[in-house]
Short mmCIF file of C-alpha atoms and ligand atoms in Angstrom, two decimals:
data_model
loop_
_atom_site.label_atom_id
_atom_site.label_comp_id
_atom_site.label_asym_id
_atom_site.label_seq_id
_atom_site.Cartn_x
_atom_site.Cartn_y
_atom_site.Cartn_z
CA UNK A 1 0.00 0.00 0.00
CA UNK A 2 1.18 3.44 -0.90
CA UNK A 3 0.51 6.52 1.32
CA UNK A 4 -0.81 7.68 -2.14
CA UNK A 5 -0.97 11.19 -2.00
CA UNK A 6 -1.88 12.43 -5.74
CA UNK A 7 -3.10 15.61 -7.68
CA UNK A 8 -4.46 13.76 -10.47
CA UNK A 9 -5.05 16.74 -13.32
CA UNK A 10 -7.75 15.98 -15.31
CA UNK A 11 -6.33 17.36 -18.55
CA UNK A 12 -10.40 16.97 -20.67
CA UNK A 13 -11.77 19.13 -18.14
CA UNK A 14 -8.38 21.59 -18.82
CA UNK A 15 -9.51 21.21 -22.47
CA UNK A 16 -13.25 21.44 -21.97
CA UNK A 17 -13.02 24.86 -19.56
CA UNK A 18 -10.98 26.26 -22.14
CA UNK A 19 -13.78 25.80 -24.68
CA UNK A 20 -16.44 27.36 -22.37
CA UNK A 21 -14.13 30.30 -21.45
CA UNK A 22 -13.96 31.42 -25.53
CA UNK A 23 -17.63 31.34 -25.85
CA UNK A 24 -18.11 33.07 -23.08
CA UNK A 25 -15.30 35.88 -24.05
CA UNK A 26 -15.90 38.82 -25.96
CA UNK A 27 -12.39 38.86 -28.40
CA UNK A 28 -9.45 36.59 -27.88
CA UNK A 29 -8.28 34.84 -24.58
CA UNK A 30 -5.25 35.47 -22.42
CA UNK A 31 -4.80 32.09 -20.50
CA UNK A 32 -2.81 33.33 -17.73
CA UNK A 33 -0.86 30.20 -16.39
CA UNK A 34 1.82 31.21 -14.13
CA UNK A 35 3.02 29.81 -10.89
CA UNK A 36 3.36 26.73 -12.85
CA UNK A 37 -0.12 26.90 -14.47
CA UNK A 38 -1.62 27.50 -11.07
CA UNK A 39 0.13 24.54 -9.43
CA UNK A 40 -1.41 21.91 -12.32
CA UNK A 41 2.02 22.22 -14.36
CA UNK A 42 3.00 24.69 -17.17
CA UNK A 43 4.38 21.86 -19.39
CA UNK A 44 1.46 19.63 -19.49
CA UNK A 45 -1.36 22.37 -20.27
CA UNK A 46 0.82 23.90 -22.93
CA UNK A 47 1.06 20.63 -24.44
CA UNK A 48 -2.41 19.87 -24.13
CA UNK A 49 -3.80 23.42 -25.15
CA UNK A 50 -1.26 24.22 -27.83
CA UNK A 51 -1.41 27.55 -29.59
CA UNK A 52 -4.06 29.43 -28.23
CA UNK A 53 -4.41 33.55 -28.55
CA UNK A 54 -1.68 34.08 -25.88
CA UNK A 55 -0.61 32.83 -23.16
CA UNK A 56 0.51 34.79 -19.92
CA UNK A 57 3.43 34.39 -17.45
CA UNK A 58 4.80 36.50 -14.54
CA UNK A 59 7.96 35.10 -14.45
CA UNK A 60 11.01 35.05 -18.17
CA UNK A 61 11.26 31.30 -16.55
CA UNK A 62 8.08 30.58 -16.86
CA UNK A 63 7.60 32.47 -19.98
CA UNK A 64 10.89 30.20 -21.80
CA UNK A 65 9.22 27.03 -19.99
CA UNK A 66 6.17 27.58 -22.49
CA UNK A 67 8.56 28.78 -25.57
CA UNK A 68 10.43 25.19 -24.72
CA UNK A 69 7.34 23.84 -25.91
CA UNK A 70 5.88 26.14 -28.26
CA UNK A 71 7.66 27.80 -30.78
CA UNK A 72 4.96 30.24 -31.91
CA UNK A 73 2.40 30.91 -29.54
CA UNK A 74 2.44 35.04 -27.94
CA UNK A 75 3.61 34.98 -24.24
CA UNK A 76 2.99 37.93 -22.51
CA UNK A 77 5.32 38.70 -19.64
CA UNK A 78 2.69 40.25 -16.87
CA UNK A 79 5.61 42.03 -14.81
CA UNK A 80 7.50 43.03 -18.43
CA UNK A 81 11.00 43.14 -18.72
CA UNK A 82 13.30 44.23 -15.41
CA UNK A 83 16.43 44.48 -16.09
CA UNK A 84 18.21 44.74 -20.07
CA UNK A 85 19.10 41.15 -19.67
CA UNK A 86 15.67 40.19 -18.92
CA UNK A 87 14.73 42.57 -22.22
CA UNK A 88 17.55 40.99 -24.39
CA UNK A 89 15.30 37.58 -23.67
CA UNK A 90 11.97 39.04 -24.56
CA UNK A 91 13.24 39.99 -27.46
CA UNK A 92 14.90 37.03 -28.53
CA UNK A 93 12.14 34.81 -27.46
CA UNK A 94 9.32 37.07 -29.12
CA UNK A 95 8.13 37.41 -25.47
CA UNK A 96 5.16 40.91 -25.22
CA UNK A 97 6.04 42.84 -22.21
CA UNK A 98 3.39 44.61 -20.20
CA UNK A 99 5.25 48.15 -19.96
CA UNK A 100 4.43 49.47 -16.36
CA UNK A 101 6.55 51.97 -15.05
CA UNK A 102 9.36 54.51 -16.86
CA UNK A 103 12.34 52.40 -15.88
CA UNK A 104 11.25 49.75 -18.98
CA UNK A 105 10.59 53.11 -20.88
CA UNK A 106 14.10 53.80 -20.09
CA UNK A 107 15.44 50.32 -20.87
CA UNK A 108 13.79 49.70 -24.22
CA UNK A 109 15.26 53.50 -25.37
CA UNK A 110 18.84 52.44 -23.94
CA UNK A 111 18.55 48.92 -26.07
CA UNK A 112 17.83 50.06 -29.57
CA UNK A 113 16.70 46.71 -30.24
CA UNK A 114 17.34 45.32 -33.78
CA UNK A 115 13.83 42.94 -33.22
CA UNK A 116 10.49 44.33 -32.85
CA UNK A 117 8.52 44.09 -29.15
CA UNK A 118 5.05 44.25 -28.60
CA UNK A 119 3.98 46.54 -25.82
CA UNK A 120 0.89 45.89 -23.24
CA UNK A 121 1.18 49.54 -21.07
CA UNK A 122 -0.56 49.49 -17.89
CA UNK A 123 -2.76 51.94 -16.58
CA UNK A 124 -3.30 51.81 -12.36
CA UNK A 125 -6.92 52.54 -12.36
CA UNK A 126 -6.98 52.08 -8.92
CA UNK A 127 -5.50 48.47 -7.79
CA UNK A 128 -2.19 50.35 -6.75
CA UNK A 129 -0.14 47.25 -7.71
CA UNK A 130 1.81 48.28 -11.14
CA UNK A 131 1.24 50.32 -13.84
CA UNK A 132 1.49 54.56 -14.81
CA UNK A 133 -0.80 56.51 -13.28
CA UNK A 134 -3.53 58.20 -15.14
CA UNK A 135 -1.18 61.86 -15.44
CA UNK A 136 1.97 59.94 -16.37
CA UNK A 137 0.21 57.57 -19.42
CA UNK A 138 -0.32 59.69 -22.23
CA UNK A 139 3.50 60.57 -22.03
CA UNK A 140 4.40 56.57 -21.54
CA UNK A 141 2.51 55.68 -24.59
CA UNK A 142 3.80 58.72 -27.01
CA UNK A 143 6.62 56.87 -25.84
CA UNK A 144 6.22 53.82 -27.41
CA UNK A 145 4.40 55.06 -29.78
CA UNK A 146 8.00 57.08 -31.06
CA UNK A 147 9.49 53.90 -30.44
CA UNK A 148 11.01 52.50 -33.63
CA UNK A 149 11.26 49.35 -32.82
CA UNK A 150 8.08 48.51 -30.69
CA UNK A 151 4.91 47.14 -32.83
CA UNK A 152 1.67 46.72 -31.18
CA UNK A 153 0.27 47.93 -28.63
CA UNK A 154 -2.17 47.32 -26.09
CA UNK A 155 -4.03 48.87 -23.21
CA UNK A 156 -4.37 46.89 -19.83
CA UNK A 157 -4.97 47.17 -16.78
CA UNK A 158 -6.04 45.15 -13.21
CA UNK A 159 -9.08 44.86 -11.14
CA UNK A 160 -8.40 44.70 -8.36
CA UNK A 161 -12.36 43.24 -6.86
CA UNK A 162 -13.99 42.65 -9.89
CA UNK A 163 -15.63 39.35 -7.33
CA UNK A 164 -17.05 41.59 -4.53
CA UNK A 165 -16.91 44.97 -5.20
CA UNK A 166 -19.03 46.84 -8.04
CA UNK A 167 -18.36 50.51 -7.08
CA UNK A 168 -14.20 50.09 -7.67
CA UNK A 169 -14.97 47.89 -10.47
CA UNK A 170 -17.00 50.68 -11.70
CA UNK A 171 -14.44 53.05 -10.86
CA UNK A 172 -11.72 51.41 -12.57
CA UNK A 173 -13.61 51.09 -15.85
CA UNK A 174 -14.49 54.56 -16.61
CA UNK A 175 -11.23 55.70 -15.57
CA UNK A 176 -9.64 52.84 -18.26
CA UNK A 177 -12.13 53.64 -21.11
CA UNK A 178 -11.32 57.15 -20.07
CA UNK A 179 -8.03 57.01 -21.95
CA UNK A 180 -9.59 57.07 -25.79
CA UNK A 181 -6.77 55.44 -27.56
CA UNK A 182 -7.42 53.45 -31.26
CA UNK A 183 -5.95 50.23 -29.74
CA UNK A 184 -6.81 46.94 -28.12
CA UNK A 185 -7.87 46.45 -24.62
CA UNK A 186 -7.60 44.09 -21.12
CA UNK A 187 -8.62 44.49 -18.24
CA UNK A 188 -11.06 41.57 -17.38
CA UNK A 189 -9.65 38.69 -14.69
CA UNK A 190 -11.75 35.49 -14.40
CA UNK A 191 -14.01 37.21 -11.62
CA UNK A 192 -14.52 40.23 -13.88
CA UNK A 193 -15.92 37.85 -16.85
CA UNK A 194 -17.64 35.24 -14.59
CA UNK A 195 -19.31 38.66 -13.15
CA UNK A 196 -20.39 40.02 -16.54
CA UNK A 197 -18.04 43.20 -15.81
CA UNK A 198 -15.64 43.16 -19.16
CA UNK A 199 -15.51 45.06 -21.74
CA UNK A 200 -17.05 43.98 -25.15
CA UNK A 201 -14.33 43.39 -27.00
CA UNK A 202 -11.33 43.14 -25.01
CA UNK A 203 -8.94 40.50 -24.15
CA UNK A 204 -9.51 38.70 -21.21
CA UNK A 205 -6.84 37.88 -18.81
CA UNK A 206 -8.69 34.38 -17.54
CA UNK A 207 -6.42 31.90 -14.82
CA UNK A 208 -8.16 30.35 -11.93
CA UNK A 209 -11.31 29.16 -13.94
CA UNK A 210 -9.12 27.52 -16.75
CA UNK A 211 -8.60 25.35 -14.00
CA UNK A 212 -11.87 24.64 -13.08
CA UNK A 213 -12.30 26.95 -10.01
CA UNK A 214 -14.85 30.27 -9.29
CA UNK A 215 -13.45 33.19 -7.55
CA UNK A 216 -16.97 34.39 -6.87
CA UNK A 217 -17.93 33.73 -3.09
CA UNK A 218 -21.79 33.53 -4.33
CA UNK A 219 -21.87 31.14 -7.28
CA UNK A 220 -19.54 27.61 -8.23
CA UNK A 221 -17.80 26.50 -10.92
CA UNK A 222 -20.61 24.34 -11.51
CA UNK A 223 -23.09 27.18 -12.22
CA UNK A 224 -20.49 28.29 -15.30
CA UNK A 225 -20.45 24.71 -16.57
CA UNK A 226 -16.59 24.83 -15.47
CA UNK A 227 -15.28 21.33 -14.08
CA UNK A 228 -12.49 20.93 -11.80
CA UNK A 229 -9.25 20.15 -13.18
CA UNK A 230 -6.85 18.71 -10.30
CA UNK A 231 -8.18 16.24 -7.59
CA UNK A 232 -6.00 15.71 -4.40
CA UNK A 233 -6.45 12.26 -2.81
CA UNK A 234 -4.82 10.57 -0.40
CA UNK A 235 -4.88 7.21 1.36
CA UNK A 236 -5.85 5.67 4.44
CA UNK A 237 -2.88 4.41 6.71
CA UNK A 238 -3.83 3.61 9.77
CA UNK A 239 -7.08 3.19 11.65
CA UNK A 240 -7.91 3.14 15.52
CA UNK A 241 -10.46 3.23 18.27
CA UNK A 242 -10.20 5.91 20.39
CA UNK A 243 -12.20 5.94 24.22
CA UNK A 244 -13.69 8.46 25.42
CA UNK A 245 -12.11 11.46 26.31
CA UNK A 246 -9.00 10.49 24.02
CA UNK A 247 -6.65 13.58 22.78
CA UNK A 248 -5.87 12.87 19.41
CA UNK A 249 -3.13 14.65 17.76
CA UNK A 250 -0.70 16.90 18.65
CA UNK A 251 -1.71 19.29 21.71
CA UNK A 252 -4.99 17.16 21.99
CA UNK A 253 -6.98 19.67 20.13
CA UNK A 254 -9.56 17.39 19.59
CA UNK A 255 -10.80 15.45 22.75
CA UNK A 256 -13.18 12.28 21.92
CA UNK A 257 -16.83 12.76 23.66
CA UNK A 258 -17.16 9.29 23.18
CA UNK A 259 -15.59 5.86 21.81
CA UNK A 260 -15.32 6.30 18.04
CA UNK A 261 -13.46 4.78 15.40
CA UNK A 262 -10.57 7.42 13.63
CA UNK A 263 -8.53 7.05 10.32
CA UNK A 264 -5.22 8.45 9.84
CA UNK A 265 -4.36 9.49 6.63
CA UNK A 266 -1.59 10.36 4.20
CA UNK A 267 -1.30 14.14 4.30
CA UNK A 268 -0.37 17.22 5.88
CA UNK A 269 0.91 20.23 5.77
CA UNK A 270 4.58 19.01 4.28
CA UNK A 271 2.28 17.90 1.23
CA UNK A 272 0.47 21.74 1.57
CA UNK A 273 -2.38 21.04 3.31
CA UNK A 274 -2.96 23.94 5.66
CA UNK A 275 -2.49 23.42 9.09
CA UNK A 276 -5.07 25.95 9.68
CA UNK A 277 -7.51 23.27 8.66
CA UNK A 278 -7.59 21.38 12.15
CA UNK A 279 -10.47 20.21 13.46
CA UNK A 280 -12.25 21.98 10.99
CA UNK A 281 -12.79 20.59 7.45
CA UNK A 282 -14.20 17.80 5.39
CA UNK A 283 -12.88 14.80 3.48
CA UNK A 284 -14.32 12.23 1.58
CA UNK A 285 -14.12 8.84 1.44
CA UNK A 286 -16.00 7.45 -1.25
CA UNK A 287 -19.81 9.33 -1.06
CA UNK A 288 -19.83 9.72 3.11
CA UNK A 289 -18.07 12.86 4.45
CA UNK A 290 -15.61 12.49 7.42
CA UNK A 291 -14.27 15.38 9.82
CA UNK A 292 -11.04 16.40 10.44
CA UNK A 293 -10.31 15.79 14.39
CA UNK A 294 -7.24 17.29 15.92
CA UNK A 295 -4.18 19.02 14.02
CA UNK A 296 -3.18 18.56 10.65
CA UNK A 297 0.72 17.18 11.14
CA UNK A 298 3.05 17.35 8.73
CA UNK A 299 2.43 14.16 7.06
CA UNK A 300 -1.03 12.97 8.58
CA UNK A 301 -3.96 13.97 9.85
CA UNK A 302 -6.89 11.85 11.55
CA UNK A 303 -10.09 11.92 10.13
CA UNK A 304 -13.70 10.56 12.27
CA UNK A 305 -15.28 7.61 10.22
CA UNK A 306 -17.27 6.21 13.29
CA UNK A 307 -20.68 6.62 11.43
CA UNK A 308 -18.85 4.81 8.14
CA UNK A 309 -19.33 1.27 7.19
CA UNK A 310 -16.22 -0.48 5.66
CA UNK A 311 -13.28 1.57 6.10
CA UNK A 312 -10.26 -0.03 5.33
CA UNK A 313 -6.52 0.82 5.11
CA UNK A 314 -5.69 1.27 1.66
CA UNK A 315 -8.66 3.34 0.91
CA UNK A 316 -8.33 6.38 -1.43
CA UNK A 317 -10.09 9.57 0.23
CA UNK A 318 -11.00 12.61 -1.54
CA UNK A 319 -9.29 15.89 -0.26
CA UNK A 320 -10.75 17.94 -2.98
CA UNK A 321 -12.00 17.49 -6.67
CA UNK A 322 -13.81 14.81 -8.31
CA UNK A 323 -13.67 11.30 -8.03
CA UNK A 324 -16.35 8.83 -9.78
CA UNK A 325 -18.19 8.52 -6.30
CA UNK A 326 -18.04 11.89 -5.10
CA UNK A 327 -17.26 15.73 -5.15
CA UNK A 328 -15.68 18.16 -2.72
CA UNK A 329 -15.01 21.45 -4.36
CA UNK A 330 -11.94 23.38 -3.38
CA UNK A 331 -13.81 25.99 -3.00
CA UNK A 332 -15.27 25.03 0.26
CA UNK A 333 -11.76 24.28 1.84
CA UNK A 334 -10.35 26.88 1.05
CA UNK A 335 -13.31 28.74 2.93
CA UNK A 336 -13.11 26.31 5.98
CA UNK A 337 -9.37 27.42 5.65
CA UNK A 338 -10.13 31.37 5.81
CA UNK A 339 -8.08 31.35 2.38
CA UNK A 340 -8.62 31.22 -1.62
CA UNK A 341 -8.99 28.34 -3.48
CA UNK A 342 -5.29 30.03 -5.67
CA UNK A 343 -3.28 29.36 -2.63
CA UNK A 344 -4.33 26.26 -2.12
CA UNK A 345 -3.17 25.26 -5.27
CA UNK A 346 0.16 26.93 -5.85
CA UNK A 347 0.91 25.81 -2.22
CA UNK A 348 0.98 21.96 -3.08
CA UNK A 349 4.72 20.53 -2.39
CA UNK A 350 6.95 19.02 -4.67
CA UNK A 351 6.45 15.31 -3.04
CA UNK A 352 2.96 15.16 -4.20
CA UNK A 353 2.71 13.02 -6.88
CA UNK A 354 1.07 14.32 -9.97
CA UNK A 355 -0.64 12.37 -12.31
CA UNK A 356 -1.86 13.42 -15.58
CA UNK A 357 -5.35 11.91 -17.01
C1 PLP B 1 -2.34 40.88 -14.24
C2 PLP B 1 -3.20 39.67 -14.09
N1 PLP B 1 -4.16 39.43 -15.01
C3 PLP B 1 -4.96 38.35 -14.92
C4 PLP B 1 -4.85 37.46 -13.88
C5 PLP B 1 -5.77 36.26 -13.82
O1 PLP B 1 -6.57 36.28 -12.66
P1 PLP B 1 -7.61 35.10 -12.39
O2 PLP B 1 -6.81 33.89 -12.07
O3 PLP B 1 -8.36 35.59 -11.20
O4 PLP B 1 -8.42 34.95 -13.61
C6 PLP B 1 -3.89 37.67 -12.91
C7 PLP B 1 -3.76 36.74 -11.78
O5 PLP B 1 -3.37 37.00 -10.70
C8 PLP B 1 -3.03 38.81 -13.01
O6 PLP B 1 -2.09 39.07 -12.11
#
């Protein structure tokens, strides 16, 4: 018996998300996939999605990772160039560079580049993260604009609550359609879309629902006809009876009001489980939920199956996902967690196993 501890990525529901994220999309589709693809693996969703309209990267890793396996496709760097180096790759690599501040400006002038660079320049409307404010753009983009060597160009910016918060959403669209430049536009995360709150014919930037996942506290995945793409199971390694008023775990967070029957099982918080999750969420095994009692350890964590028939060791439980007997959304963990469903993924250790369907 293996401990068994898998994110099985379910690489059809990868492929059929994708297909209801460009009907739903007004123009083309940014499929923004860094932080290796949202913890489900750049490699394997470049190879299954191929060339698409672009893809989009924070990191010139990341952004070679994909040109390793696709020769043609756009990349857009999210964070642009910072340094010449960095620059000297984007251009070599046909990488686009979001252009958000006057140190790139300064770069791209300094480099006289012999290739030619598409631009996306960045307006803050109001997120505060990157990008020229709304008195410093105009001069940013007659910069480019003079630029010899840079070719398209496009608008973007960020919202920065596009799930919860119409008023800034509001905000940051007027002041964005405010600038009334002849080019393209993006400004529209998943939330933004999911929410109806894009533009009509920009380029959505669209992540976390590629992968199966809604960012919206009020409606699922399911309600968008999106399907979850990783499942994380594990297996059952022990099982014991506790007596009453047992401790179980460390610091005896959890004391037994009665006799009942526990299961330890393969994961924990050196697999990226959070440890905030003791005594506090759900597991599945098979179609009967079981509770989390006591701390999540590093490597284990007990779960109660008194009120479940047939539990043996060996037996695959459902941390989150899909499997053919049950579903457990990662939404709801990462609420019983107090956290979002994106750090949950990206926080998944190395000795996971993945496994690609
Ligand atoms: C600039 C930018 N655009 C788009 C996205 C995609 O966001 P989401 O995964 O919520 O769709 C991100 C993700 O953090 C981002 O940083």
């Amino acid at each position: 018996m293996s401990r068994g501890t898998t994110a099985i990525i379910n690489l059809n529901n990868l492929k059929h998300n994708y297909a209801v994220l460009k009907k739903l999309a007004p123009n083309k589709l940014v499929l923004v996939i860094k932080a290796d693809a949202y913890g489900h693996g750049i490699k394997q969703v470049v190879q299954t999605l191929g060339t698409i309209d672009c893809y989009a990267v924070a990191t010139i890793d990341e952004a070679l990772l994909i040109r390793k396996h696709n020769q043609k496709v756009k990349i857009l760097l999210l964070e642009g160039f910072l340094d010449a180096d960095e620059l000297q790759t984007a251009l070599a690599n046909n990488f686009e560079c979001v252009i958000h501040q006057q140190q790139q400006l300064d770069l791209l002038k300094q480099a006289k580049p012999s290739k030619k660079i598409n631009t996306w320049i960045k307006l803050d409307t109001g997120m505060n993260r990157l990008g020229f404010t709304p008195e410093q753009f105009n001069q940013a983009l007659t910069a480019l604009e003079n630029h010899p060597n840079v070719n398209d160009i496009v608008l973007m910016s960020h919202f920065a609550s596009a799930d919860d918060n119409n008023d800034l959403t509001q905000k940051q669209t007027s002041k964005f359609l405010h600038q009334n430049k002849p080019y393209q536009r993006s400004i529209s995360n998943t939330a933004a879309l999911l929410n109806n709150k894009n533009l009509s014919d920009e380029w959505c930037r669209v992540g976390i629902a590629l992968f199966g996942v809604s960012p919206l506290r009020h409606k699922s995945a399911k309600e968008f006809n999106l399907k979850p793409v990783m499942t994380l199971k594990t297996n059952i390694i022990a099982i014991k009876n506790i007596d009453k008023n047992q401790g179980i775990g460390y610091s005896h967070k959890f004391i037994s009001k009665k006799a009942m029957e526990i299961a330890i099982v393969g994961i924990g918080y050196g697999d990226g489980y959070p440890w905030s999750l003791t005594n506090h969420a759900i597991v599945k095994h098979k179609d009967k939920t079981a509770k989390i009692v006591g701390r999540v350890s590093m490597d284990m964590m007990a779960i109660d199956v008194t009120a479940i028939d047939c539990i043996n060791i060996g037996d695959p439980v459902l941390i989150w996902g899909q499997d053919d007997k049950s579903d457990l959304p990662i939404e709801i963990v990462a609420s019983h967690a107090q956290t979002i469903p994106y750090v949950l993924l990206c926080q998944i250790t190395s000795r996971v196993h993945y496994k690609y369907v």
